[in-house]
Every structure is written in structure tokens, then in C-alpha cells.
mmCIF file of C-alpha atoms and ligand atoms in Angstrom:
data_model
loop_
_atom_site.group_PDB
_atom_site.id
_atom_site.type_symbol
_atom_site.label_atom_id
_atom_site.label_comp_id
_atom_site.label_asym_id
_atom_site.label_seq_id
_atom_site.Cartn_x
_atom_site.Cartn_y
_atom_site.Cartn_z
ATOM 1 C CA MET H 20 0.478 28.318 -89.889
ATOM 2 C CA ILE H 21 2.428 28.440 -87.062
ATOM 3 C CA GLU H 22 3.789 31.957 -85.684
ATOM 4 C CA ALA H 23 7.464 32.063 -84.544
ATOM 5 C CA PHE H 24 7.683 30.979 -79.651
ATOM 6 C CA THR H 25 8.871 30.304 -77.490
ATOM 7 C CA PHE H 26 8.943 27.230 -75.278
ATOM 8 C CA LEU H 27 10.384 26.969 -71.869
ATOM 9 C CA ALA H 28 9.848 23.494 -69.734
ATOM 10 C CA ASN H 29 10.531 22.407 -66.181
ATOM 11 C CA PRO H 30 12.727 20.255 -64.998
ATOM 12 C CA ALA H 31 10.863 17.082 -62.869
ATOM 13 C CA ARG H 32 10.650 13.426 -62.942
ATOM 14 C CA VAL H 33 7.696 11.853 -62.927
ATOM 15 C CA ILE H 34 6.235 8.997 -62.164
ATOM 16 C CA PHE H 35 2.205 7.752 -62.593
ATOM 17 C CA GLY H 36 0.391 5.622 -61.791
ATOM 18 C CA SER H 37 -1.659 2.850 -59.606
ATOM 19 C CA GLY H 38 1.129 1.667 -56.245
ATOM 20 C CA THR H 39 3.182 3.787 -57.718
ATOM 21 C CA ILE H 40 4.584 4.723 -54.162
ATOM 22 C CA LEU H 41 6.178 1.447 -53.322
ATOM 23 C CA GLN H 42 9.012 2.769 -56.257
ATOM 24 C CA ILE H 43 9.685 5.985 -52.804
ATOM 25 C CA VAL H 44 12.914 4.190 -51.116
ATOM 26 C CA GLU H 45 14.766 3.822 -54.951
ATOM 27 C CA GLU H 46 13.691 7.004 -55.498
ATOM 28 C CA LEU H 47 15.152 8.773 -52.102
ATOM 29 C CA ALA H 48 17.812 6.170 -53.236
ATOM 30 C CA LEU H 49 18.624 8.921 -56.743
ATOM 31 C CA LEU H 50 18.000 11.764 -55.088
ATOM 32 C CA GLY H 51 20.574 10.103 -52.496
ATOM 33 C CA VAL H 52 18.075 11.614 -49.805
ATOM 34 C CA LYS H 53 18.786 9.016 -46.303
ATOM 35 C CA ARG H 54 16.906 10.804 -44.075
ATOM 36 C CA PRO H 55 13.008 12.281 -45.366
ATOM 37 C CA LEU H 56 11.104 13.992 -42.406
ATOM 38 C CA VAL H 57 7.286 13.462 -43.731
ATOM 39 C CA LEU H 58 4.770 16.142 -44.402
ATOM 40 C CA SER H 59 1.599 16.226 -44.353
ATOM 41 C CA THR H 60 -1.592 18.347 -42.441
ATOM 42 C CA GLU H 61 -3.014 16.665 -39.466
ATOM 43 C CA PHE H 62 -6.076 15.839 -40.903
ATOM 44 C CA GLN H 63 -3.867 13.192 -43.627
ATOM 45 C CA ALA H 64 -0.541 11.817 -40.224
ATOM 46 C CA LYS H 65 -2.994 8.771 -40.504
ATOM 47 C CA ALA H 66 -3.064 7.557 -44.326
ATOM 48 C CA ALA H 67 0.950 9.178 -45.189
ATOM 49 C CA ALA H 68 2.531 7.463 -42.300
ATOM 50 C CA GLU H 69 0.709 4.313 -42.887
ATOM 51 C CA ALA H 70 1.280 4.304 -46.682
ATOM 52 C CA ILE H 71 5.486 5.758 -46.007
ATOM 53 C CA GLU H 72 5.293 2.395 -43.555
ATOM 54 C CA LYS H 73 4.597 0.260 -46.577
ATOM 55 C CA ALA H 74 6.894 1.364 -49.160
ATOM 56 C CA GLY H 75 9.480 0.064 -46.757
ATOM 57 C CA VAL H 76 10.865 4.029 -45.923
ATOM 58 C CA GLU H 77 12.385 4.398 -42.708
ATOM 59 C CA THR H 78 11.876 8.248 -42.204
ATOM 60 C CA ALA H 79 13.425 10.619 -40.379
ATOM 61 C CA GLY H 80 9.902 11.896 -38.585
ATOM 62 C CA HIS H 81 6.670 13.098 -39.466
ATOM 63 C CA PHE H 82 5.540 16.608 -39.609
ATOM 64 C CA ALA H 83 1.991 16.541 -39.530
ATOM 65 C CA GLY H 84 1.075 20.280 -39.612
ATOM 66 C CA ALA H 85 0.469 22.168 -43.143
ATOM 67 C CA ALA H 86 -2.311 24.728 -43.190
ATOM 68 C CA MET H 87 -3.764 26.678 -45.975
ATOM 69 C CA HIS H 88 -1.915 29.418 -47.263
ATOM 70 C CA THR H 89 1.686 28.762 -46.345
ATOM 71 C CA PRO H 90 1.836 30.730 -42.539
ATOM 72 C CA VAL H 91 5.849 30.823 -42.013
ATOM 73 C CA SER H 92 5.345 30.136 -38.725
ATOM 74 C CA VAL H 93 4.520 26.965 -39.216
ATOM 75 C CA THR H 94 7.020 26.806 -41.941
ATOM 76 C CA GLN H 95 9.130 26.872 -38.678
ATOM 77 C CA GLU H 96 8.024 25.055 -36.455
ATOM 78 C CA ALA H 97 8.859 22.513 -39.576
ATOM 79 C CA LEU H 98 12.503 23.628 -39.741
ATOM 80 C CA ALA H 99 13.088 22.641 -36.282
ATOM 81 C CA HIS H 100 11.370 19.026 -36.568
ATOM 82 C CA TYR H 101 13.914 19.415 -39.708
ATOM 83 C CA GLU H 102 17.191 20.523 -37.872
ATOM 84 C CA ALA H 103 16.363 18.085 -34.957
ATOM 85 C CA ALA H 104 15.898 15.137 -36.938
ATOM 86 C CA GLN H 105 18.997 15.595 -39.354
ATOM 87 C CA ALA H 106 16.378 15.187 -41.855
ATOM 88 C CA ASP H 107 18.198 15.696 -45.144
ATOM 89 C CA GLY H 108 15.023 16.295 -48.069
ATOM 90 C CA VAL H 109 11.846 16.213 -47.531
ATOM 91 C CA ILE H 110 8.247 13.444 -48.881
ATOM 92 C CA SER H 111 5.951 15.936 -49.028
ATOM 93 C CA PHE H 112 2.206 13.511 -48.607
ATOM 94 C CA GLY H 113 -1.394 15.744 -50.174
ATOM 95 C CA GLY H 114 -2.609 18.570 -50.771
ATOM 96 C CA GLY H 115 -0.775 22.147 -52.121
ATOM 97 C CA SER H 116 -0.999 23.124 -48.337
ATOM 98 C CA THR H 117 1.075 19.981 -48.022
ATOM 99 C CA ILE H 118 3.290 20.831 -51.310
ATOM 100 C CA GLY H 119 3.255 24.631 -49.657
ATOM 101 C CA LEU H 120 5.535 23.784 -46.946
ATOM 102 C CA GLY H 121 7.953 21.438 -48.451
ATOM 103 C CA LYS H 122 8.649 24.474 -51.089
ATOM 104 C CA ALA H 123 8.742 26.490 -48.239
ATOM 105 C CA ILE H 124 11.149 25.055 -46.462
ATOM 106 C CA ALA H 125 13.492 24.129 -49.616
ATOM 107 C CA LEU H 126 13.118 27.791 -50.204
ATOM 108 C CA ARG H 127 15.214 27.977 -47.130
ATOM 109 C CA ASN H 128 17.631 24.578 -46.999
ATOM 110 C CA ASN H 129 17.665 24.046 -50.586
ATOM 111 C CA ALA H 130 16.136 20.151 -49.209
ATOM 112 C CA PRO H 131 15.365 18.347 -52.337
ATOM 113 C CA GLN H 132 11.479 17.277 -52.465
ATOM 114 C CA LEU H 133 10.323 14.227 -53.272
ATOM 115 C CA VAL H 134 5.286 15.020 -53.769
ATOM 116 C CA ILE H 135 3.086 12.198 -53.152
ATOM 117 C CA PRO H 136 0.281 14.554 -54.936
ATOM 118 C CA THR H 137 -3.198 13.582 -53.239
ATOM 119 C CA THR H 138 -5.845 16.087 -55.493
ATOM 120 C CA TYR H 139 -5.408 18.216 -58.444
ATOM 121 C CA ALA H 140 -4.242 21.426 -57.687
ATOM 122 C CA GLY H 141 -0.946 20.804 -58.755
ATOM 123 C CA SER H 142 1.250 22.833 -56.865
ATOM 124 C CA GLU H 143 3.919 20.274 -57.758
ATOM 125 C CA MET H 144 4.149 21.593 -61.195
ATOM 126 C CA THR H 145 4.627 25.156 -60.913
ATOM 127 C CA ALA H 146 7.916 27.110 -59.003
ATOM 128 C CA ILE H 147 5.058 29.142 -57.142
ATOM 129 C CA VAL H 148 5.323 28.970 -53.679
ATOM 130 C CA GLY H 149 3.140 31.225 -51.583
ATOM 131 C CA GLN H 150 3.468 32.252 -47.756
ATOM 132 C CA THR H 151 1.562 33.777 -45.274
ATOM 133 C CA GLU H 152 2.848 36.830 -42.564
ATOM 134 C CA ASN H 153 0.767 38.492 -41.013
ATOM 135 C CA ASP H 154 -2.684 38.593 -42.449
ATOM 136 C CA ARG H 155 -1.483 38.771 -45.711
ATOM 137 C CA LYS H 156 0.084 36.530 -48.558
ATOM 138 C CA HIS H 157 3.839 37.141 -50.789
ATOM 139 C CA THR H 158 3.988 35.157 -54.014
ATOM 140 C CA GLN H 159 7.905 34.862 -55.555
ATOM 141 C CA THR H 160 7.982 31.731 -57.747
ATOM 142 C CA THR H 161 11.832 30.844 -58.609
ATOM 143 C CA PRO H 162 13.575 27.100 -59.680
ATOM 144 C CA LYS H 163 14.806 26.230 -55.740
ATOM 145 C CA VAL H 164 11.315 25.648 -54.831
ATOM 146 C CA LEU H 165 10.469 23.462 -57.526
ATOM 147 C CA PRO H 166 9.630 19.546 -56.665
ATOM 148 C CA GLU H 167 12.755 17.529 -57.579
ATOM 149 C CA THR H 168 10.099 13.902 -57.681
ATOM 150 C CA VAL H 169 6.774 13.576 -58.219
ATOM 151 C CA ILE H 170 5.045 10.454 -57.518
ATOM 152 C CA TYR H 171 1.399 10.707 -58.429
ATOM 153 C CA ASP H 172 -0.225 7.127 -57.167
ATOM 154 C CA VAL H 173 -3.767 7.621 -58.208
ATOM 155 C CA ASP H 174 -4.795 5.712 -55.721
ATOM 156 C CA LEU H 175 -3.999 8.301 -52.956
ATOM 157 C CA THR H 176 -6.625 9.670 -54.300
ATOM 158 C CA LEU H 177 -9.955 7.822 -54.229
ATOM 159 C CA THR H 178 -10.131 9.133 -51.009
ATOM 160 C CA LEU H 179 -11.244 12.312 -52.400
ATOM 161 C CA PRO H 180 -14.736 13.353 -52.080
ATOM 162 C CA ARG H 181 -16.705 14.129 -55.109
ATOM 163 C CA ALA H 182 -17.250 18.076 -54.460
ATOM 164 C CA MET H 183 -13.832 18.803 -53.794
ATOM 165 C CA SER H 184 -12.654 16.571 -57.097
ATOM 166 C CA VAL H 185 -14.181 18.774 -58.741
ATOM 167 C CA THR H 186 -13.825 22.773 -57.920
ATOM 168 C CA SER H 187 -10.262 20.927 -57.471
ATOM 169 C CA GLY H 188 -10.174 19.825 -60.553
ATOM 170 C CA MET H 189 -12.387 23.092 -61.996
ATOM 171 C CA ASN H 190 -9.580 25.272 -61.253
ATOM 172 C CA ALA H 191 -6.590 22.855 -62.831
ATOM 173 C CA ILE H 192 -8.817 23.085 -65.979
ATOM 174 C CA ALA H 193 -8.944 27.007 -65.494
ATOM 175 C CA HIS H 194 -4.610 26.810 -65.638
ATOM 176 C CA ALA H 195 -4.984 25.173 -68.984
ATOM 177 C CA VAL H 196 -7.516 27.342 -70.656
ATOM 178 C CA GLU H 197 -6.486 30.578 -69.678
ATOM 179 C CA ALA H 198 -3.061 29.086 -70.472
ATOM 180 C CA MET H 199 -4.166 28.375 -74.683
ATOM 181 C CA TYR H 200 -5.232 32.313 -75.514
ATOM 182 C CA ALA H 201 -2.481 33.623 -73.308
ATOM 183 C CA GLN H 202 0.008 36.374 -73.461
ATOM 184 C CA ASN H 203 2.475 33.342 -73.358
ATOM 185 C CA ALA H 204 0.447 31.049 -75.025
ATOM 186 C CA ASN H 205 2.587 28.595 -77.606
ATOM 187 C CA PRO H 206 1.224 25.666 -79.701
ATOM 188 C CA ILE H 207 3.755 23.068 -77.119
ATOM 189 C CA LEU H 208 1.481 24.134 -74.195
ATOM 190 C CA SER H 209 -2.248 24.615 -75.976
ATOM 191 C CA LEU H 210 -1.400 20.351 -77.016
ATOM 192 C CA LEU H 211 -0.802 20.016 -74.050
ATOM 193 C CA ALA H 212 -3.979 22.120 -72.225
ATOM 194 C CA GLU H 213 -5.808 20.567 -74.534
ATOM 195 C CA GLU H 214 -4.881 16.877 -73.940
ATOM 196 C CA GLY H 215 -5.235 18.004 -69.716
ATOM 197 C CA ILE H 216 -9.246 19.215 -70.159
ATOM 198 C CA ARG H 217 -9.918 16.157 -72.488
ATOM 199 C CA ALA H 218 -8.590 14.138 -69.572
ATOM 200 C CA LEU H 219 -10.222 15.672 -66.779
ATOM 201 C CA SER H 220 -13.281 16.797 -67.614
ATOM 202 C CA SER H 221 -14.429 12.993 -68.509
ATOM 203 C CA ALA H 222 -13.550 12.420 -65.761
ATOM 204 C CA LEU H 223 -14.515 14.511 -63.738
ATOM 205 C CA ASP H 224 -17.922 13.791 -65.271
ATOM 206 C CA ARG H 225 -18.057 10.396 -64.140
ATOM 207 C CA ILE H 226 -16.830 11.995 -60.839
ATOM 208 C CA ALA H 227 -19.372 14.480 -60.684
ATOM 209 C CA ALA H 228 -21.894 11.411 -61.041
ATOM 210 C CA GLY H 229 -20.805 8.932 -58.253
ATOM 211 C CA ALA H 230 -17.526 7.683 -59.851
ATOM 212 C CA THR H 231 -15.636 8.761 -57.070
ATOM 213 C CA ASP H 232 -13.610 4.900 -56.416
ATOM 214 C CA ASN H 233 -13.749 4.338 -60.077
ATOM 215 C CA ILE H 234 -9.719 3.788 -60.602
ATOM 216 C CA ASP H 235 -10.839 4.261 -64.484
ATOM 217 C CA ALA H 236 -12.544 8.350 -63.550
ATOM 218 C CA ARG H 237 -8.499 8.811 -61.071
ATOM 219 C CA THR H 238 -6.423 7.713 -63.716
ATOM 220 C CA ASP H 239 -7.832 9.484 -66.590
ATOM 221 C CA ALA H 240 -8.024 12.214 -63.610
ATOM 222 C CA LEU H 241 -4.679 12.556 -62.414
ATOM 223 C CA TYR H 242 -3.085 12.402 -65.372
ATOM 224 C CA GLY H 243 -5.480 15.342 -66.534
ATOM 225 C CA ALA H 244 -4.408 16.915 -63.602
ATOM 226 C CA TRP H 245 -0.625 17.762 -64.096
ATOM 227 C CA LEU H 246 -1.461 18.102 -67.926
ATOM 228 C CA CYS H 247 -3.298 20.961 -66.627
ATOM 229 C CA ALA H 248 -0.674 22.034 -63.678
ATOM 230 C CA THR H 249 2.374 21.811 -66.072
ATOM 231 C CA CYS H 250 0.088 24.522 -68.127
ATOM 232 C CA LEU H 251 -0.043 26.542 -64.741
ATOM 233 C CA GLY H 252 3.775 26.402 -64.533
ATOM 234 C CA LEU H 253 4.449 27.492 -67.047
ATOM 235 C CA GLY H 254 2.028 29.312 -69.105
ATOM 236 C CA GLY H 255 0.731 33.316 -68.336
ATOM 237 C CA VAL H 256 -3.448 33.542 -67.270
ATOM 238 C CA ALA H 257 -5.564 35.604 -68.419
ATOM 239 C CA LEU H 258 -9.314 37.609 -67.143
ATOM 240 C CA HIS H 259 -10.622 34.534 -65.381
ATOM 241 C CA HIS H 260 -8.003 34.539 -63.208
ATOM 242 C CA LYS H 261 -8.122 37.769 -62.628
ATOM 243 C CA LEU H 262 -11.498 37.649 -62.284
ATOM 244 C CA CYS H 263 -10.626 35.316 -59.075
ATOM 245 C CA HIS H 264 -8.123 37.352 -57.562
ATOM 246 C CA VAL H 265 -10.395 40.016 -57.356
ATOM 247 C CA LEU H 266 -12.951 38.389 -55.909
ATOM 248 C CA GLY H 267 -10.890 35.376 -53.132
ATOM 249 C CA GLY H 268 -8.010 38.519 -52.332
ATOM 250 C CA SER H 269 -10.430 42.260 -52.084
ATOM 251 C CA PHE H 270 -14.040 39.733 -50.698
ATOM 252 C CA GLY H 271 -12.634 37.202 -49.410
ATOM 253 C CA LEU H 272 -14.256 33.599 -51.794
ATOM 254 C CA PRO H 273 -12.980 30.240 -51.479
ATOM 255 C CA HIS H 274 -10.378 30.027 -54.044
ATOM 256 C CA ALA H 275 -11.469 26.364 -55.800
ATOM 257 C CA GLU H 276 -15.055 27.307 -55.581
ATOM 258 C CA THR H 277 -14.756 30.752 -57.045
ATOM 259 C CA HIS H 278 -12.695 29.614 -59.575
ATOM 260 C CA THR H 279 -15.353 26.850 -60.546
ATOM 261 C CA ILE H 280 -17.887 29.580 -60.807
ATOM 262 C CA VAL H 281 -16.774 32.076 -62.739
ATOM 263 C CA LEU H 282 -14.512 29.337 -64.848
ATOM 264 C CA PRO H 283 -18.100 28.801 -67.286
ATOM 265 C CA HIS H 284 -18.258 33.002 -68.053
ATOM 266 C CA ALA H 285 -14.865 34.191 -68.545
ATOM 267 C CA LEU H 286 -14.341 31.806 -70.968
ATOM 268 C CA ALA H 287 -18.353 32.786 -72.825
ATOM 269 C CA TYR H 288 -17.279 36.135 -72.388
ATOM 270 C CA ASN H 289 -13.625 35.643 -74.517
ATOM 271 C CA ALA H 290 -15.240 33.313 -76.778
ATOM 272 C CA PRO H 291 -15.368 34.809 -80.208
ATOM 273 C CA CYS H 292 -11.633 35.703 -79.649
ATOM 274 C CA VAL H 293 -9.991 33.244 -78.635
ATOM 275 C CA PRO H 294 -11.884 30.487 -82.137
ATOM 276 C CA GLN H 295 -8.807 28.239 -82.567
ATOM 277 C CA ALA H 296 -8.769 28.017 -78.618
ATOM 278 C CA MET H 297 -12.498 27.022 -79.072
ATOM 279 C CA GLU H 298 -11.883 24.639 -81.352
ATOM 280 C CA ARG H 299 -9.553 22.823 -79.231
ATOM 281 C CA LEU H 300 -12.224 23.170 -75.808
ATOM 282 C CA ARG H 301 -14.602 21.729 -78.507
ATOM 283 C CA ARG H 302 -12.542 18.972 -79.264
ATOM 284 C CA ALA H 303 -11.727 18.131 -76.108
ATOM 285 C CA THR H 304 -15.236 18.164 -74.004
ATOM 286 C CA GLY H 305 -16.622 16.460 -76.565
ATOM 287 C CA ALA H 306 -19.356 19.213 -76.067
ATOM 288 C CA ASP H 307 -20.689 22.394 -79.023
ATOM 289 C CA ASN H 308 -20.246 24.849 -75.971
ATOM 290 C CA PRO H 309 -18.109 23.558 -74.071
ATOM 291 C CA ALA H 310 -18.074 26.847 -71.614
ATOM 292 C CA SER H 311 -22.384 25.978 -70.928
ATOM 293 C CA HIS H 312 -20.383 21.464 -70.822
ATOM 294 C CA LEU H 313 -17.967 22.673 -68.035
ATOM 295 C CA PHE H 314 -20.854 24.154 -66.015
ATOM 296 C CA ASP H 315 -23.128 20.844 -66.423
ATOM 297 C CA ILE H 316 -20.873 18.964 -64.493
ATOM 298 C CA ALA H 317 -20.593 21.220 -62.113
ATOM 299 C CA LYS H 318 -23.565 21.017 -61.877
ATOM 300 C CA ARG H 319 -23.734 17.683 -61.370
ATOM 301 C CA ALA H 320 -21.814 17.574 -58.921
ATOM 302 C CA ASP H 321 -24.379 19.771 -56.784
ATOM 303 C CA VAL H 322 -21.014 22.576 -55.951
ATOM 304 C CA ASP H 323 -22.225 25.686 -56.446
ATOM 305 C CA VAL H 324 -22.643 27.487 -59.998
ATOM 306 C CA ALA H 325 -23.647 31.149 -57.898
ATOM 307 C CA LEU H 326 -21.317 33.572 -56.202
ATOM 308 C CA LYS H 327 -24.762 34.637 -54.215
ATOM 309 C CA ALA H 328 -23.736 30.587 -52.940
ATOM 310 C CA LEU H 329 -20.210 31.433 -51.768
ATOM 311 C CA ASP H 330 -21.940 34.791 -49.622
ATOM 312 C CA MET H 331 -20.499 37.570 -51.872
ATOM 313 C CA PRO H 332 -22.840 40.551 -51.097
ATOM 314 C CA LYS H 333 -24.658 41.691 -54.410
ATOM 315 C CA ASP H 334 -23.536 45.659 -54.088
ATOM 316 C CA CYS H 335 -19.928 43.831 -55.083
ATOM 317 C CA ILE H 336 -20.543 43.105 -58.353
ATOM 318 C CA GLU H 337 -19.110 47.039 -59.550
ATOM 319 C CA ARG H 338 -16.502 47.244 -57.012
ATOM 320 C CA ALA H 339 -15.785 43.642 -58.483
ATOM 321 C CA VAL H 340 -15.495 44.746 -61.933
ATOM 322 C CA ASP H 341 -13.833 48.388 -60.577
ATOM 323 C CA ILE H 342 -10.503 46.960 -59.320
ATOM 324 C CA THR H 343 -10.727 44.164 -62.860
ATOM 325 C CA LEU H 344 -10.441 47.972 -64.727
ATOM 326 C CA GLU H 345 -7.563 49.639 -62.428
ATOM 327 C CA ASN H 346 -5.167 47.295 -62.606
ATOM 328 C CA PRO H 347 -6.184 44.410 -66.220
ATOM 329 C CA TYR H 348 -4.361 41.771 -66.441
ATOM 330 C CA PHE H 349 -3.675 40.803 -70.648
ATOM 331 C CA ASN H 350 -7.056 39.334 -72.128
ATOM 332 C CA PRO H 351 -7.874 38.133 -75.545
ATOM 333 C CA ARG H 352 -11.120 40.556 -75.567
ATOM 334 C CA PRO H 353 -10.674 44.060 -74.051
ATOM 335 C CA LEU H 354 -12.609 44.618 -70.814
ATOM 336 C CA GLU H 355 -15.581 46.009 -71.031
ATOM 337 C CA ARG H 356 -17.205 47.769 -68.190
ATOM 338 C CA GLU H 357 -20.577 46.557 -69.234
ATOM 339 C CA PRO H 358 -19.968 43.150 -70.696
ATOM 340 C CA LEU H 359 -17.909 42.392 -67.249
ATOM 341 C CA VAL H 360 -20.718 43.037 -64.612
ATOM 342 C CA ALA H 361 -23.568 41.051 -66.811
ATOM 343 C CA LEU H 362 -20.914 38.185 -66.501
ATOM 344 C CA LEU H 363 -21.114 38.275 -62.787
ATOM 345 C CA ALA H 364 -24.259 39.272 -62.271
ATOM 346 C CA ASN H 365 -24.971 35.936 -64.028
ATOM 347 C CA ALA H 366 -22.007 34.316 -61.337
ATOM 348 C CA PHE H 367 -23.434 35.873 -58.512
ATOM 349 C CA GLU H 368 -27.103 34.178 -60.009
ATOM 350 C CA GLY H 369 -25.887 30.835 -61.946
ATOM 351 C CA THR H 370 -27.511 31.604 -64.970
ATOM 352 C CA ARG H 371 -25.642 29.530 -68.568
ATOM 353 C CA PRO H 372 -23.378 30.875 -69.534
ATOM 354 C CA GLN H 373 -24.178 33.024 -72.142
HETATM 355 P P1 LIG S 406 -5.322 21.002 -49.410
HETATM 356 O O1 LIG S 406 -4.096 20.470 -49.687
HETATM 357 O O2 LIG S 406 -5.496 22.849 -48.544
HETATM 358 O O3 LIG S 406 -6.340 20.183 -48.819
HETATM 359 C C1 LIG S 406 -7.497 19.656 -48.192
HETATM 360 C C2 LIG S 406 -8.355 19.434 -47.263
HETATM 361 O O4 LIG S 406 -7.986 17.679 -48.160
HETATM 362 C C3 LIG S 406 -7.074 19.261 -45.899
HETATM 363 O O5 LIG S 406 -7.315 18.643 -45.046
HETATM 364 C C4 LIG S 406 -5.976 17.732 -46.721
HETATM 365 O O6 LIG S 406 -5.202 17.101 -46.032
HETATM 366 C C5 LIG S 406 -6.842 16.794 -46.869
HETATM 367 N N1 LIG S 406 -6.844 16.319 -48.796
HETATM 368 C C6 LIG S 406 -5.747 16.416 -49.066
HETATM 369 N N2 LIG S 406 -6.314 15.143 -50.167
HETATM 370 C C7 LIG S 406 -6.332 14.428 -49.229
HETATM 371 C C8 LIG S 406 -7.292 12.424 -50.096
HETATM 372 N N3 LIG S 406 -6.745 12.461 -51.373
HETATM 373 N N4 LIG S 406 -7.949 12.656 -49.914
HETATM 374 C C9 LIG S 406 -9.048 13.182 -48.624
HETATM 375 N N5 LIG S 406 -8.505 14.064 -48.054
HETATM 376 C C10 LIG S 406 -8.419 14.722 -48.835
HETATM 377 O O7 LIG S 406 -5.865 21.710 -50.826
HETATM 378 P P2 LIG S 406 -5.630 22.084 -52.304
HETATM 379 O O8 LIG S 406 -6.907 22.033 -53.266
HETATM 380 O O9 LIG S 406 -5.116 20.913 -52.531
HETATM 381 O O10 LIG S 406 -4.303 22.851 -52.019
HETATM 382 C C11 LIG S 406 -4.760 24.797 -51.871
HETATM 383 C C12 LIG S 406 -3.380 24.814 -51.955
HETATM 384 O O11 LIG S 406 -2.510 25.041 -52.172
HETATM 385 C C13 LIG S 406 -4.221 27.095 -51.808
HETATM 386 O O12 LIG S 406 -2.770 27.764 -50.401
HETATM 387 C C14 LIG S 406 -3.465 27.506 -53.002
HETATM 388 O O13 LIG S 406 -3.000 28.804 -53.182
HETATM 389 C C15 LIG S 406 -2.907 26.207 -52.564
HETATM 390 N N6 LIG S 406 -1.152 26.511 -54.376
HETATM 391 C C16 LIG S 406 -0.366 26.331 -54.944
HETATM 392 C C17 LIG S 406 -0.316 26.119 -56.505
HETATM 393 C C18 LIG S 406 1.086 27.022 -56.350
HETATM 394 O O14 LIG S 406 1.712 26.860 -57.154
HETATM 395 N N7 LIG S 406 2.207 27.711 -55.423
HETATM 396 C C19 LIG S 406 -1.201 25.853 -56.927
HETATM 397 C C20 LIG S 406 -2.252 25.393 -56.905
HETATM 398 C C21 LIG S 406 -2.740 25.123 -54.924
#
């Protein structure tokens, strides 16, 4: 039986497919943008310039200084470019770092954003912006930063390296997994999550086995990543995200890699208390034990499956559990010290989730 629920949706215009970047001129016209400033990282400057020129866009300029965690100093520099060029909107070409810069600009001047994501991180579907100043990251949620138009072009993801594809994809899957049993879970989010995990996990399995330039695998991966990103934008989180926030925030562990290692263990912890979500996960992955299945995909891709490989000191396990228990997130299974220490000990050693 379906219980009463509340469902919210974020507005978005989404163009999906192969070669879709060629639709950018008409999409800019729909937005009323005549002088877009192109944003990218330095690493993707050439790829962005070539793709946008090939699509026939006349731009107001290109700022290729996007950086991880959206430093406010970089945003100020980009804003100076925006104003000097008399731009009237941004094209964010890249992953979460570049999309974050576009959002930070929109936060300050309401610039319309056309986003072309090239990773599976999913920032394009959320109203969240995280910014860094004086070594501290502040996150806020406001509809002001939601991108107006998102063009997913599968062709642009073919260059994403195998390991980054898998860790970025696992991070996306984690959002969908927890959306199914977070406090604001609802049947619509569960549908999106199941379909997102089905498409993305099957694609990651193929990409992990080496099919990095296979257009079918990349199409499934980007489609699944979009749905999982929608879960991130609309859904809640639970134990898995709490552990990753503690490990990242207090011990400096890298974001997507930490999610990849912790997810199978956090899922195994919650499994006995979320039978409906587990049934969906079994259907989505085609595996009797979804937690083990996700662990195996990471192993196949040769990415780290042990926290010790990320240089986390072993004596941090107890401290990480203490911090988790000090200010816990909602979780469907009560948080108990001993099982949590066992969970992190398994994640530390990289043993199969139990
Ligand atoms: P990223 O944007 O930092 O990209 C990592 C590197 O990969 C960069 O050098 C980039 O240029 C390169 N790259 C991107 N796409 C490529 C491709 N197709 N081929 C080759 N190289 C490519 O990494 P990310 O994981 O996409 O984003 C991480 C950032 O996004 C973090 O700061 C995270 O906090 C943020 N994020 C924010 C939200 C949100 O809702 N606000 C959601 C997810 C992630």
C-alpha cells in the first residue's frame, strides 16, 4: 500500500542524446542569451572551446579557471570577466567544479545557466552551491542557482577516464540508494532511483571492464547519472552520507573515492531494515546481494576498495564513529557503536561487505 507523501520537483529543461551540443544555439535563443560567457577548467579549455565553436555559438568570452570546491576568489575573477565582456548568461562546460562556478555566478547576478555536464557528479540537477573561503566550505540551497537548461551530450563523456567514471558514478548511485530510504522518501523518488541505479550500475560494470569508449555504455551511464542526480536534488540522505561527510570533513579523504568505498558497507548495514529498497536494488542490479555487487564493480575497475589505501590512519575509526554519533543524520536502522566500528573496520581493510 502507498502511504501518504509529499513530492517536490525542480524545474529543468533537459536535452539528452548523442551530438546534442549542436542544439546549443537554439537553446540559448530560448533562454534569451545573446552573449554567453563560457566556463570550464583549464584542463578542459580546449575541448570546451572546440565543441562550442563547432556548434556555431558566438560567445562573449571564455573563463577557464574553474577549480574544485568553488573558491570565492575564482568566482570574483570570473564575475569580473563576465562584467567586462558584458555577458548575459553562462555556458558551464564540465564537471561539478565548473557547474559550481556557474552557480556561484548566478547566485550573485541571476545569470541564466546553460549547463553541459561531462562527468556523473550531478550538480546540474540540484539547487545546492558549496563555496570555499578561508579554507572553509559553506553550502547553501537556493532556487537561484538551479540551471535553466541542461544539455547532456553522451559524446562528451567518452574521454572521462575509467577510474573517474566509476568513482563519479558510484557517488551518483549513493544519492539514489539513500533517497529510497531517507526521511522524505516517496514512491516517485524510488522509481527514479531504481531506474537510475539500473542504468548506471549496468553501464559502470561495462566501463569497469574497459568499455570506456562504448557509446551504449556511456549513454546508459549518463542517463542513469541524470536520474541519480535528480534524486540528489530532491531526496534526503542517511548513514552513508553522514559517514562520508565525517571522513571527508574531519580526515580530509577524497570525495568520490570515499563514497565508492563506503557505499557497499553502509548499504549492508541498513539492508535488514529497508526490505522494499533492497527489493528494488535487487531488480536494478540483477544481483541477490546488491552491496556485494557494487563492491565487485569497484574491484573490477581497479579503484580503491579500502580506506587504508586513501591513507586514513587506522586509529581514526573510533573517532569517526564518535563524530558520527555526536550529530547523527536520520537513518532507518538505529546507529549502534559496535556495528558502526565493524562497518568502518571492514571499509578500512577493503573486505567484502557483511
Ligand atoms: P570536476 O568537475 O572537479 O572534474 C575533475 C577533473 O576532470 C577536471 O580537471 C575536469 O576538467 C576533468 N573532466 C571533467 N569531465 C571530463 C571528461 N569528460 N573527460 C576528461 N576530463 C574531464 O569533478 P566532479 O567530480 O564532476 O565534480 C566535483 C565537484 O563538484 C566537487 O567540488 C563537489 O563538491 C561538487 N559537486 C556539487 C554538487 C552540488 O549539488 N552542488 C553535486 C555534486 C558534486
